[in-house]
Amino acid sequence: ASGTLANGQTVILQTDGTVTGVSSTAVPQGFGSATEFESDTASEMSTAYDSTNGKVVIAYKDGGNSNYGTAIVGTVSGTSISFGTPVVFASTTVKYSSATFDSTNGKVVIAYEDDDASDHGKAVVGTVSGTSISFGSAVTFESAAVSYVGSTFDSTNGKVVIVYQDDANSEYGTAIVGTVSGTSISFGSPTVYESAEALENVATFDSTNGKVVVVYRDSGNSNYGTAVVGTVSGTSISFGTPVVFNSANSPSLSATFDSTNGKVVIAYRDYGSSQYGKAIVGTVSGTSISFGSEVQFNPGITNQNSLTFDSTNGKIVLAYRDYGNTDQVNAGTAIVGTVSGTSISFGSATVFNGASQTTDISAIYDSTNGKVVIAYREQDGNTGQAIVFNSTSSSNLTSSNFLGFSNAAYTDGQTATIQIAGAVDDAQSGLTTAS
């Protein structure tokens, strides 16, 4: 044995006659050139991927056009991205825009706070055609002031879920279920998931368990990082008990779902640890979620975290603003993470924008082209930029070196018995039929 082997682990034969476990390593392949999609102040970016049309959609606040809500369609080709013409989705000052894609109906849904309508919560349905996008009429989901709006799509039930802080109800964390029909969306009744001020609400969908996971800072509990599991039924949603994942102030929240491993991953800025960048893996069971140990991905002040999942390579990609980079302060940075069990490990960080301060970061995965797109504001010029990131997974497994399964646990240098083709291995669990 070369290295340690677990009982039942997949094993390859090496050229020197030793055996070792099958493993894979995240290999960043770098970035293409940044593309400007907005020449004036673009802020509060939110991205969605339209898998029906194979397009990236960026929603943002256009500072050069009265802070109107604006969206633009991007087309990835290789390591480049090109854009159509920006389209206004709300001729009003918008805040907290959050975009998601309804794969059941093939529509983009953007939720936002309408600053010119007493901060009411609204949503609009977008239809991508070629390199453009058109919108139906805005629909109010909360006839009162809202803030910290987030959204996700429940593909099991075919519903959009919007989460927000309900300012008219003691700033409680609240969720509402939306149903898209044509170019419009209708809503059920709102449900409170946190009876306290909920900040930075974000949501992701666990497709393995068919659950929505909401992540937020609980102002009623010292701004601790908290998560809660939601179950959609018809046009309603119910919640389990909130669970603290970090007992400290935890801003710059982002969440995504790793469908390869069936895990939720959360990134945050940990005020309990010098404001360093941390990530943690969550496992949903029923109406609850449990967490492994937190992992530090950046030993410096970290902000603007944005997670997405690369389903082609089975990797987490995290884009963030690295204030701790002494050479390039506030540099836009990306790092690749690998989930294993209830933990996550990270490769080396790569700077994608170091010449100018980077903010308003939003990352999304283009599954058609197998690329991550990162939208951001280049703060020195206040321009909206997007860049394509390519990551691959390098494995030691080839078409000819697979040997079999380790018959027991072995340490480096021990003689190992390997069960080859025709043997029965009894050390497996969690297998899925036909995979």
Short mmCIF file of C-alpha atoms in Angstrom, two decimals:
data_model
loop_
_atom_site.label_atom_id
_atom_site.label_comp_id
_atom_site.label_asym_id
_atom_site.label_seq_id
_atom_site.Cartn_x
_atom_site.Cartn_y
_atom_site.Cartn_z
CA ALA A 1 0.00 0.00 0.00
CA SER A 2 1.16 3.51 -0.86
CA GLY A 3 -0.51 5.83 1.63
CA THR A 4 -3.51 4.81 3.71
CA LEU A 5 -6.41 2.76 2.37
CA ALA A 6 -9.88 2.54 3.89
CA ASN A 7 -11.86 -0.69 3.92
CA GLY A 8 -13.76 -0.86 0.63
CA GLN A 9 -11.89 2.05 -0.96
CA THR A 10 -11.40 2.07 -4.74
CA VAL A 11 -7.78 1.28 -5.59
CA ILE A 12 -5.44 1.73 -8.57
CA LEU A 13 -2.24 -0.13 -9.42
CA GLN A 14 0.78 2.16 -9.78
CA THR A 15 3.75 1.70 -12.11
CA ASP A 16 6.06 0.75 -9.20
CA GLY A 17 3.80 -2.14 -8.18
CA THR A 18 2.24 -0.43 -5.18
CA VAL A 19 -1.46 0.31 -4.82
CA THR A 20 -3.08 3.58 -3.78
CA GLY A 21 -6.57 5.01 -3.46
CA VAL A 22 -8.39 6.67 -6.34
CA SER A 23 -8.36 10.45 -5.80
CA SER A 24 -9.08 13.66 -7.64
CA THR A 25 -7.69 17.15 -7.34
CA ALA A 26 -9.26 20.45 -8.36
CA VAL A 27 -7.09 22.11 -10.99
CA PRO A 28 -7.80 25.79 -11.72
CA GLN A 29 -7.26 26.42 -15.42
CA GLY A 30 -7.40 30.17 -15.11
CA PHE A 31 -9.51 32.97 -16.49
CA GLY A 32 -10.31 34.46 -19.83
CA SER A 33 -10.26 38.21 -20.35
CA ALA A 34 -12.81 40.35 -18.54
CA THR A 35 -15.69 41.73 -20.62
CA GLU A 36 -17.44 45.00 -19.80
CA PHE A 37 -21.24 44.72 -19.89
CA GLU A 38 -22.05 48.09 -18.30
CA SER A 39 -19.90 51.20 -18.82
CA ASP A 40 -21.52 53.16 -15.99
CA THR A 41 -22.02 52.32 -12.32
CA ALA A 42 -23.31 48.74 -12.05
CA SER A 43 -23.98 47.44 -8.55
CA GLU A 44 -25.83 44.76 -6.57
CA MET A 45 -25.17 42.06 -9.14
CA SER A 46 -27.18 38.83 -9.13
CA THR A 47 -26.72 36.05 -11.66
CA ALA A 48 -28.84 33.17 -12.94
CA TYR A 49 -28.22 30.47 -15.54
CA ASP A 50 -30.94 29.80 -18.12
CA SER A 51 -30.34 26.10 -18.87
CA THR A 52 -33.13 26.07 -21.48
CA ASN A 53 -31.32 28.57 -23.69
CA GLY A 54 -27.77 28.06 -22.44
CA LYS A 55 -27.40 31.70 -21.37
CA VAL A 56 -26.15 33.60 -18.33
CA VAL A 57 -28.38 36.42 -17.08
CA ILE A 58 -27.00 39.24 -14.92
CA ALA A 59 -29.40 41.49 -13.01
CA TYR A 60 -28.06 44.74 -11.56
CA LYS A 61 -28.78 48.30 -10.53
CA ASP A 62 -27.79 50.69 -13.31
CA GLY A 63 -26.37 53.84 -11.69
CA GLY A 64 -26.09 55.48 -15.08
CA ASN A 65 -29.83 55.13 -15.67
CA SER A 66 -31.55 56.37 -12.49
CA ASN A 67 -30.64 53.15 -10.60
CA TYR A 68 -33.20 51.24 -12.67
CA GLY A 69 -33.31 47.47 -12.41
CA THR A 70 -31.55 46.14 -15.49
CA ALA A 71 -30.70 42.73 -16.92
CA ILE A 72 -28.38 41.54 -19.65
CA VAL A 73 -27.86 38.20 -21.39
CA GLY A 74 -24.39 36.69 -21.70
CA THR A 75 -23.18 33.97 -24.08
CA VAL A 76 -20.14 31.93 -23.12
CA SER A 77 -17.76 30.71 -25.81
CA GLY A 78 -14.57 29.05 -24.66
CA THR A 79 -13.13 31.31 -21.98
CA SER A 80 -14.91 34.43 -23.26
CA ILE A 81 -18.35 35.91 -22.75
CA SER A 82 -20.25 38.33 -24.98
CA PHE A 83 -23.39 40.29 -24.18
CA GLY A 84 -26.56 41.53 -25.81
CA THR A 85 -28.17 44.89 -25.07
CA PRO A 86 -29.18 45.76 -21.48
CA VAL A 87 -32.93 45.61 -20.79
CA VAL A 88 -34.72 47.47 -17.98
CA PHE A 89 -36.89 45.16 -15.88
CA ALA A 90 -38.01 47.87 -13.41
CA SER A 91 -38.18 51.59 -14.27
CA THR A 92 -37.64 52.40 -10.63
CA THR A 93 -34.82 52.43 -8.11
CA VAL A 94 -34.22 48.82 -7.11
CA LYS A 95 -32.40 47.25 -4.18
CA TYR A 96 -31.50 43.70 -3.23
CA SER A 97 -32.15 42.18 -6.64
CA SER A 98 -32.07 38.38 -6.62
CA ALA A 99 -32.29 36.32 -9.80
CA THR A 100 -33.12 32.62 -10.13
CA PHE A 101 -34.08 30.31 -12.99
CA ASP A 102 -37.33 28.38 -13.13
CA SER A 103 -36.31 25.28 -15.10
CA THR A 104 -39.89 23.94 -15.16
CA ASN A 105 -41.16 26.92 -17.15
CA GLY A 106 -37.87 28.04 -18.72
CA LYS A 107 -38.09 31.51 -17.18
CA VAL A 108 -35.82 33.84 -15.22
CA VAL A 109 -37.41 35.36 -12.11
CA ILE A 110 -35.97 38.50 -10.50
CA ALA A 111 -37.15 39.53 -7.02
CA TYR A 112 -36.31 42.97 -5.67
CA GLU A 113 -37.15 45.84 -3.37
CA ASP A 114 -38.91 48.71 -5.17
CA ASP A 115 -37.45 51.83 -3.59
CA ASP A 116 -39.91 54.12 -5.41
CA ALA A 117 -42.93 52.15 -4.15
CA SER A 118 -42.32 52.42 -0.41
CA ASP A 119 -39.75 49.59 -0.59
CA HIS A 120 -42.40 46.99 -1.41
CA GLY A 121 -41.27 43.54 -2.49
CA LYS A 122 -41.79 42.78 -6.18
CA ALA A 123 -40.90 40.11 -8.72
CA VAL A 124 -40.82 39.97 -12.48
CA VAL A 125 -40.60 37.11 -14.99
CA GLY A 126 -38.06 37.24 -17.82
CA THR A 127 -37.96 35.30 -21.10
CA VAL A 128 -34.63 34.86 -22.85
CA SER A 129 -34.62 34.87 -26.65
CA GLY A 130 -31.29 34.82 -28.44
CA THR A 131 -29.10 37.43 -26.80
CA SER A 132 -31.95 39.45 -25.29
CA ILE A 133 -34.51 39.14 -22.52
CA SER A 134 -38.05 40.50 -22.23
CA PHE A 135 -40.15 40.92 -19.09
CA GLY A 136 -43.76 40.66 -18.04
CA SER A 137 -45.37 43.06 -15.55
CA ALA A 138 -44.03 43.31 -12.02
CA VAL A 139 -46.03 41.50 -9.32
CA THR A 140 -46.01 42.54 -5.66
CA PHE A 141 -45.22 39.71 -3.24
CA GLU A 142 -45.14 41.93 -0.13
CA SER A 143 -47.22 45.14 0.16
CA ALA A 144 -44.86 46.54 2.77
CA ALA A 145 -41.20 47.43 3.06
CA VAL A 146 -38.76 44.57 2.55
CA SER A 147 -34.99 44.21 2.52
CA TYR A 148 -32.28 41.54 2.16
CA VAL A 149 -34.14 39.70 -0.61
CA GLY A 150 -32.96 36.28 -1.76
CA SER A 151 -34.43 33.58 -3.99
CA THR A 152 -34.06 30.01 -5.22
CA PHE A 153 -35.96 27.52 -7.37
CA ASP A 154 -37.48 24.33 -5.96
CA SER A 155 -37.17 21.96 -8.93
CA THR A 156 -39.00 19.16 -7.11
CA ASN A 157 -42.19 21.20 -6.81
CA GLY A 158 -41.62 23.60 -9.70
CA LYS A 159 -41.82 26.67 -7.46
CA VAL A 160 -39.85 29.86 -6.89
CA VAL A 161 -39.12 30.63 -3.24
CA ILE A 162 -38.36 34.22 -2.22
CA VAL A 163 -36.88 34.99 1.21
CA TYR A 164 -36.68 38.44 2.75
CA GLN A 165 -36.73 40.63 5.81
CA ASP A 166 -40.29 41.82 6.41
CA ASP A 167 -39.81 45.35 7.73
CA ALA A 168 -43.54 45.71 8.49
CA ASN A 169 -43.46 42.64 10.73
CA SER A 170 -40.63 43.44 13.14
CA GLU A 171 -38.09 42.67 10.37
CA TYR A 172 -38.78 38.94 10.74
CA GLY A 173 -37.26 36.47 8.29
CA THR A 174 -40.06 35.56 5.88
CA ALA A 175 -40.52 33.33 2.84
CA ILE A 176 -43.13 33.14 0.12
CA VAL A 177 -43.77 30.64 -2.69
CA GLY A 178 -44.22 31.83 -6.28
CA THR A 179 -45.78 30.00 -9.23
CA VAL A 180 -44.78 31.08 -12.73
CA SER A 181 -47.40 31.03 -15.48
CA GLY A 182 -46.49 32.46 -18.85
CA THR A 183 -44.81 35.81 -18.25
CA SER A 184 -46.30 36.36 -14.79
CA ILE A 185 -45.96 34.96 -11.29
CA SER A 186 -48.48 34.51 -8.46
CA PHE A 187 -47.82 34.00 -4.77
CA GLY A 188 -49.14 32.09 -1.79
CA SER A 189 -49.16 33.45 1.76
CA PRO A 190 -45.92 34.48 3.51
CA THR A 191 -44.42 32.26 6.22
CA VAL A 192 -42.09 33.43 9.01
CA TYR A 193 -38.96 31.29 9.47
CA GLU A 194 -37.22 33.57 12.01
CA SER A 195 -39.14 35.56 14.62
CA ALA A 196 -36.36 38.14 14.85
CA GLU A 197 -34.56 40.49 12.50
CA ALA A 198 -33.08 38.35 9.72
CA LEU A 199 -30.17 39.86 7.79
CA GLU A 200 -28.56 38.87 4.48
CA ASN A 201 -31.13 36.22 3.62
CA VAL A 202 -29.93 33.79 0.96
CA ALA A 203 -31.46 30.52 -0.19
CA THR A 204 -30.41 27.38 -2.04
CA PHE A 205 -32.25 24.21 -3.05
CA ASP A 206 -31.21 20.73 -1.91
CA SER A 207 -32.36 18.61 -4.86
CA THR A 208 -31.35 15.37 -3.13
CA ASN A 209 -33.81 15.89 -0.30
CA GLY A 210 -36.25 18.23 -2.06
CA LYS A 211 -35.75 20.97 0.52
CA VAL A 212 -35.10 24.71 0.50
CA VAL A 213 -32.31 25.86 2.82
CA VAL A 214 -32.38 29.49 4.01
CA VAL A 215 -29.21 31.04 5.43
CA TYR A 216 -29.13 34.33 7.34
CA ARG A 217 -27.72 36.33 10.21
CA ASP A 218 -29.98 36.16 13.25
CA SER A 219 -29.99 39.67 14.73
CA GLY A 220 -32.01 38.33 17.66
CA ASN A 221 -29.09 36.01 18.48
CA SER A 222 -25.97 38.20 18.20
CA ASN A 223 -25.96 38.02 14.37
CA TYR A 224 -24.94 34.36 14.51
CA GLY A 225 -24.84 32.49 11.20
CA THR A 226 -28.04 30.44 11.06
CA ALA A 227 -29.75 28.07 8.65
CA VAL A 228 -33.25 26.61 8.46
CA VAL A 229 -34.83 23.94 6.24
CA GLY A 230 -38.05 24.67 4.35
CA THR A 231 -40.53 22.25 2.77
CA VAL A 232 -42.71 23.46 -0.10
CA SER A 233 -46.23 22.08 -0.41
CA GLY A 234 -48.45 23.60 -3.06
CA THR A 235 -48.18 27.36 -2.69
CA SER A 236 -47.02 27.21 0.94
CA ILE A 237 -43.77 26.54 2.74
CA SER A 238 -43.14 25.27 6.27
CA PHE A 239 -39.91 25.31 8.26
CA GLY A 240 -38.05 23.23 10.79
CA THR A 241 -36.07 24.65 13.71
CA PRO A 242 -33.24 27.12 12.89
CA VAL A 243 -29.71 25.79 13.47
CA VAL A 244 -26.65 27.94 14.26
CA PHE A 245 -23.63 27.06 12.10
CA ASN A 246 -21.31 29.80 13.41
CA SER A 247 -21.56 31.30 16.89
CA ALA A 248 -20.28 34.70 15.85
CA ASN A 249 -21.32 37.57 13.60
CA SER A 250 -21.32 36.01 10.11
CA PRO A 251 -21.84 38.51 7.28
CA SER A 252 -21.07 38.11 3.56
CA LEU A 253 -23.22 35.00 3.38
CA SER A 254 -23.50 32.77 0.34
CA ALA A 255 -24.87 29.26 -0.11
CA THR A 256 -24.96 26.62 -2.84
CA PHE A 257 -25.85 22.96 -3.20
CA ASP A 258 -23.31 20.27 -4.15
CA SER A 259 -25.49 17.78 -6.04
CA THR A 260 -22.62 15.30 -6.43
CA ASN A 261 -22.26 14.83 -2.67
CA GLY A 262 -25.77 15.90 -1.63
CA LYS A 263 -24.48 18.67 0.63
CA VAL A 264 -25.16 22.35 1.26
CA VAL A 265 -22.09 24.60 1.39
CA ILE A 266 -22.12 27.99 3.12
CA ALA A 267 -19.40 30.67 2.94
CA TYR A 268 -19.14 33.60 5.34
CA ARG A 269 -16.93 36.21 6.97
CA ASP A 270 -16.20 35.10 10.53
CA TYR A 271 -16.06 37.96 13.03
CA GLY A 272 -15.17 35.37 15.65
CA SER A 273 -11.91 34.70 13.81
CA SER A 274 -10.41 38.01 12.63
CA GLN A 275 -13.03 38.31 9.85
CA TYR A 276 -11.34 35.51 7.92
CA GLY A 277 -13.13 33.67 5.13
CA LYS A 278 -14.73 30.42 6.31
CA ALA A 279 -16.87 27.70 4.75
CA ILE A 280 -18.93 24.91 6.26
CA VAL A 281 -20.77 21.84 4.94
CA GLY A 282 -24.38 21.14 5.90
CA THR A 283 -26.31 17.88 5.70
CA VAL A 284 -30.10 18.02 5.44
CA SER A 285 -32.12 15.31 7.17
CA GLY A 286 -35.88 15.65 7.25
CA THR A 287 -36.66 19.20 8.31
CA SER A 288 -33.31 19.85 9.97
CA ILE A 289 -29.70 20.47 8.98
CA SER A 290 -26.46 19.53 10.73
CA PHE A 291 -22.97 20.86 10.11
CA GLY A 292 -19.40 19.64 10.07
CA SER A 293 -16.46 21.73 11.25
CA GLU A 294 -15.78 25.10 9.66
CA VAL A 295 -12.85 25.37 7.23
CA GLN A 296 -10.83 28.51 6.59
CA PHE A 297 -10.37 29.30 2.90
CA ASN A 298 -8.74 32.73 3.29
CA PRO A 299 -6.46 33.87 6.14
CA GLY A 300 -7.45 37.51 5.75
CA ILE A 301 -10.46 39.81 5.89
CA THR A 302 -12.92 38.43 3.35
CA ASN A 303 -16.02 39.97 1.82
CA GLN A 304 -18.50 39.62 -1.06
CA ASN A 305 -18.52 35.82 -0.99
CA SER A 306 -20.36 34.16 -3.87
CA LEU A 307 -20.62 30.37 -4.21
CA THR A 308 -21.65 28.26 -7.17
CA PHE A 309 -21.43 24.54 -7.94
CA ASP A 310 -19.54 23.14 -10.93
CA SER A 311 -21.60 20.01 -11.63
CA THR A 312 -19.30 18.83 -14.43
CA ASN A 313 -16.29 18.48 -12.14
CA GLY A 314 -18.19 18.07 -8.88
CA LYS A 315 -16.48 21.11 -7.36
CA ILE A 316 -17.47 24.18 -5.41
CA VAL A 317 -16.24 27.49 -6.88
CA LEU A 318 -16.08 30.46 -4.51
CA ALA A 319 -15.45 34.04 -5.66
CA TYR A 320 -14.69 36.70 -3.05
CA ARG A 321 -13.08 40.03 -2.29
CA ASP A 322 -9.75 39.57 -0.52
CA TYR A 323 -9.02 42.54 1.71
CA GLY A 324 -6.17 40.58 3.27
CA ASN A 325 -4.19 40.48 0.03
CA THR A 326 -1.39 42.92 0.90
CA ASP A 327 -0.16 43.13 -2.70
CA GLN A 328 -3.57 43.64 -4.27
CA VAL A 329 -5.97 44.93 -1.60
CA ASN A 330 -9.62 44.05 -2.27
CA ALA A 331 -8.62 41.86 -5.19
CA GLY A 332 -11.29 39.73 -6.82
CA THR A 333 -10.28 36.16 -6.06
CA ALA A 334 -11.57 32.66 -6.81
CA ILE A 335 -10.88 29.31 -5.19
CA VAL A 336 -12.02 25.74 -5.86
CA GLY A 337 -13.37 23.54 -3.06
CA THR A 338 -13.90 19.78 -2.81
CA VAL A 339 -16.54 18.36 -0.48
CA SER A 340 -15.76 15.08 1.27
CA GLY A 341 -18.18 13.78 3.86
CA THR A 342 -19.06 16.68 6.15
CA SER A 343 -15.98 18.75 5.33
CA ILE A 344 -14.53 20.74 2.45
CA SER A 345 -10.96 21.34 1.32
CA PHE A 346 -9.66 24.09 -0.94
CA GLY A 347 -6.98 24.45 -3.56
CA SER A 348 -4.91 27.57 -4.21
CA ALA A 349 -6.62 30.93 -4.68
CA THR A 350 -6.40 32.75 -8.02
CA VAL A 351 -6.83 36.50 -8.51
CA PHE A 352 -9.17 37.46 -11.36
CA ASN A 353 -9.16 41.24 -10.79
CA GLY A 354 -6.23 42.73 -8.92
CA ALA A 355 -5.69 46.00 -10.76
CA SER A 356 -8.82 47.56 -9.28
CA GLN A 357 -10.89 47.04 -6.17
CA THR A 358 -13.58 44.43 -6.70
CA THR A 359 -17.09 44.46 -5.27
CA ASP A 360 -20.69 43.31 -5.95
CA ILE A 361 -19.48 39.82 -6.86
CA SER A 362 -21.87 37.16 -8.16
CA ALA A 363 -20.82 33.77 -9.55
CA ILE A 364 -22.92 31.30 -11.56
CA TYR A 365 -22.19 28.00 -13.33
CA ASP A 366 -22.90 27.57 -17.05
CA SER A 367 -23.57 23.83 -17.32
CA THR A 368 -23.81 23.90 -21.13
CA ASN A 369 -20.25 25.12 -21.54
CA GLY A 370 -18.84 23.79 -18.26
CA LYS A 371 -17.67 27.21 -17.14
CA VAL A 372 -18.15 29.52 -14.17
CA VAL A 373 -19.05 33.15 -14.91
CA ILE A 374 -18.21 35.80 -12.32
CA ALA A 375 -19.91 39.20 -12.54
CA TYR A 376 -18.49 42.09 -10.53
CA ARG A 377 -18.08 45.82 -10.27
CA GLU A 378 -14.63 47.21 -10.90
CA GLN A 379 -14.81 49.82 -8.20
CA ASP A 380 -12.23 52.27 -9.53
CA GLY A 381 -14.26 52.82 -12.71
CA ASN A 382 -17.59 51.56 -11.39
CA THR A 383 -18.03 49.48 -14.53
CA GLY A 384 -19.85 46.17 -14.71
CA GLN A 385 -17.49 43.36 -15.70
CA ALA A 386 -17.78 39.62 -16.23
CA ILE A 387 -15.09 36.97 -16.54
CA VAL A 388 -15.11 33.26 -17.34
CA PHE A 389 -13.36 30.81 -15.02
CA ASN A 390 -12.40 27.32 -16.11
CA SER A 391 -11.72 24.61 -13.53
CA THR A 392 -11.19 20.93 -14.12
CA SER A 393 -10.78 17.88 -11.93
CA SER A 394 -7.56 15.91 -12.32
CA SER A 395 -7.74 12.26 -11.22
CA ASN A 396 -5.11 9.54 -10.82
CA LEU A 397 -7.59 7.07 -12.34
CA THR A 398 -6.97 6.09 -15.98
CA SER A 399 -8.65 3.70 -18.39
CA SER A 400 -6.19 0.93 -17.49
CA ASN A 401 -5.01 1.24 -13.85
CA PHE A 402 -8.16 0.41 -11.85
CA LEU A 403 -7.50 -2.69 -9.73
CA GLY A 404 -10.43 -3.12 -7.36
CA PHE A 405 -11.47 -2.52 -3.74
CA SER A 406 -9.37 -2.61 -0.59
CA ASN A 407 -10.40 -5.63 1.51
CA ALA A 408 -9.54 -3.88 4.80
CA ALA A 409 -7.93 -0.72 6.18
CA TYR A 410 -4.18 -0.52 5.54
CA THR A 411 -1.41 1.96 6.32
CA ASP A 412 1.51 2.99 4.15
CA GLY A 413 3.88 0.08 3.44
CA GLN A 414 1.56 -2.72 4.60
CA THR A 415 0.74 -5.65 2.36
CA ALA A 416 -2.80 -5.05 1.16
CA THR A 417 -5.35 -7.51 -0.17
CA ILE A 418 -7.31 -6.03 -3.04
CA GLN A 419 -10.61 -7.54 -4.20
CA ILE A 420 -10.45 -7.61 -7.99
CA ALA A 421 -13.12 -8.28 -10.63
CA GLY A 422 -15.32 -11.21 -9.67
CA ALA A 423 -14.97 -10.69 -5.91
CA VAL A 424 -17.77 -9.52 -3.62
CA ASP A 425 -16.98 -6.46 -1.53
CA ASP A 426 -19.00 -6.10 1.67
CA ALA A 427 -17.68 -2.72 2.81
CA GLN A 428 -19.94 -0.47 0.73
CA SER A 429 -22.80 1.77 1.85
CA GLY A 430 -24.90 4.51 0.33
CA LEU A 431 -24.80 3.06 -3.18
CA THR A 432 -27.38 4.04 -5.80
CA THR A 433 -28.85 1.51 -8.22
CA ALA A 434 -27.42 1.79 -11.76
CA SER A 435 -24.78 4.38 -10.93
#
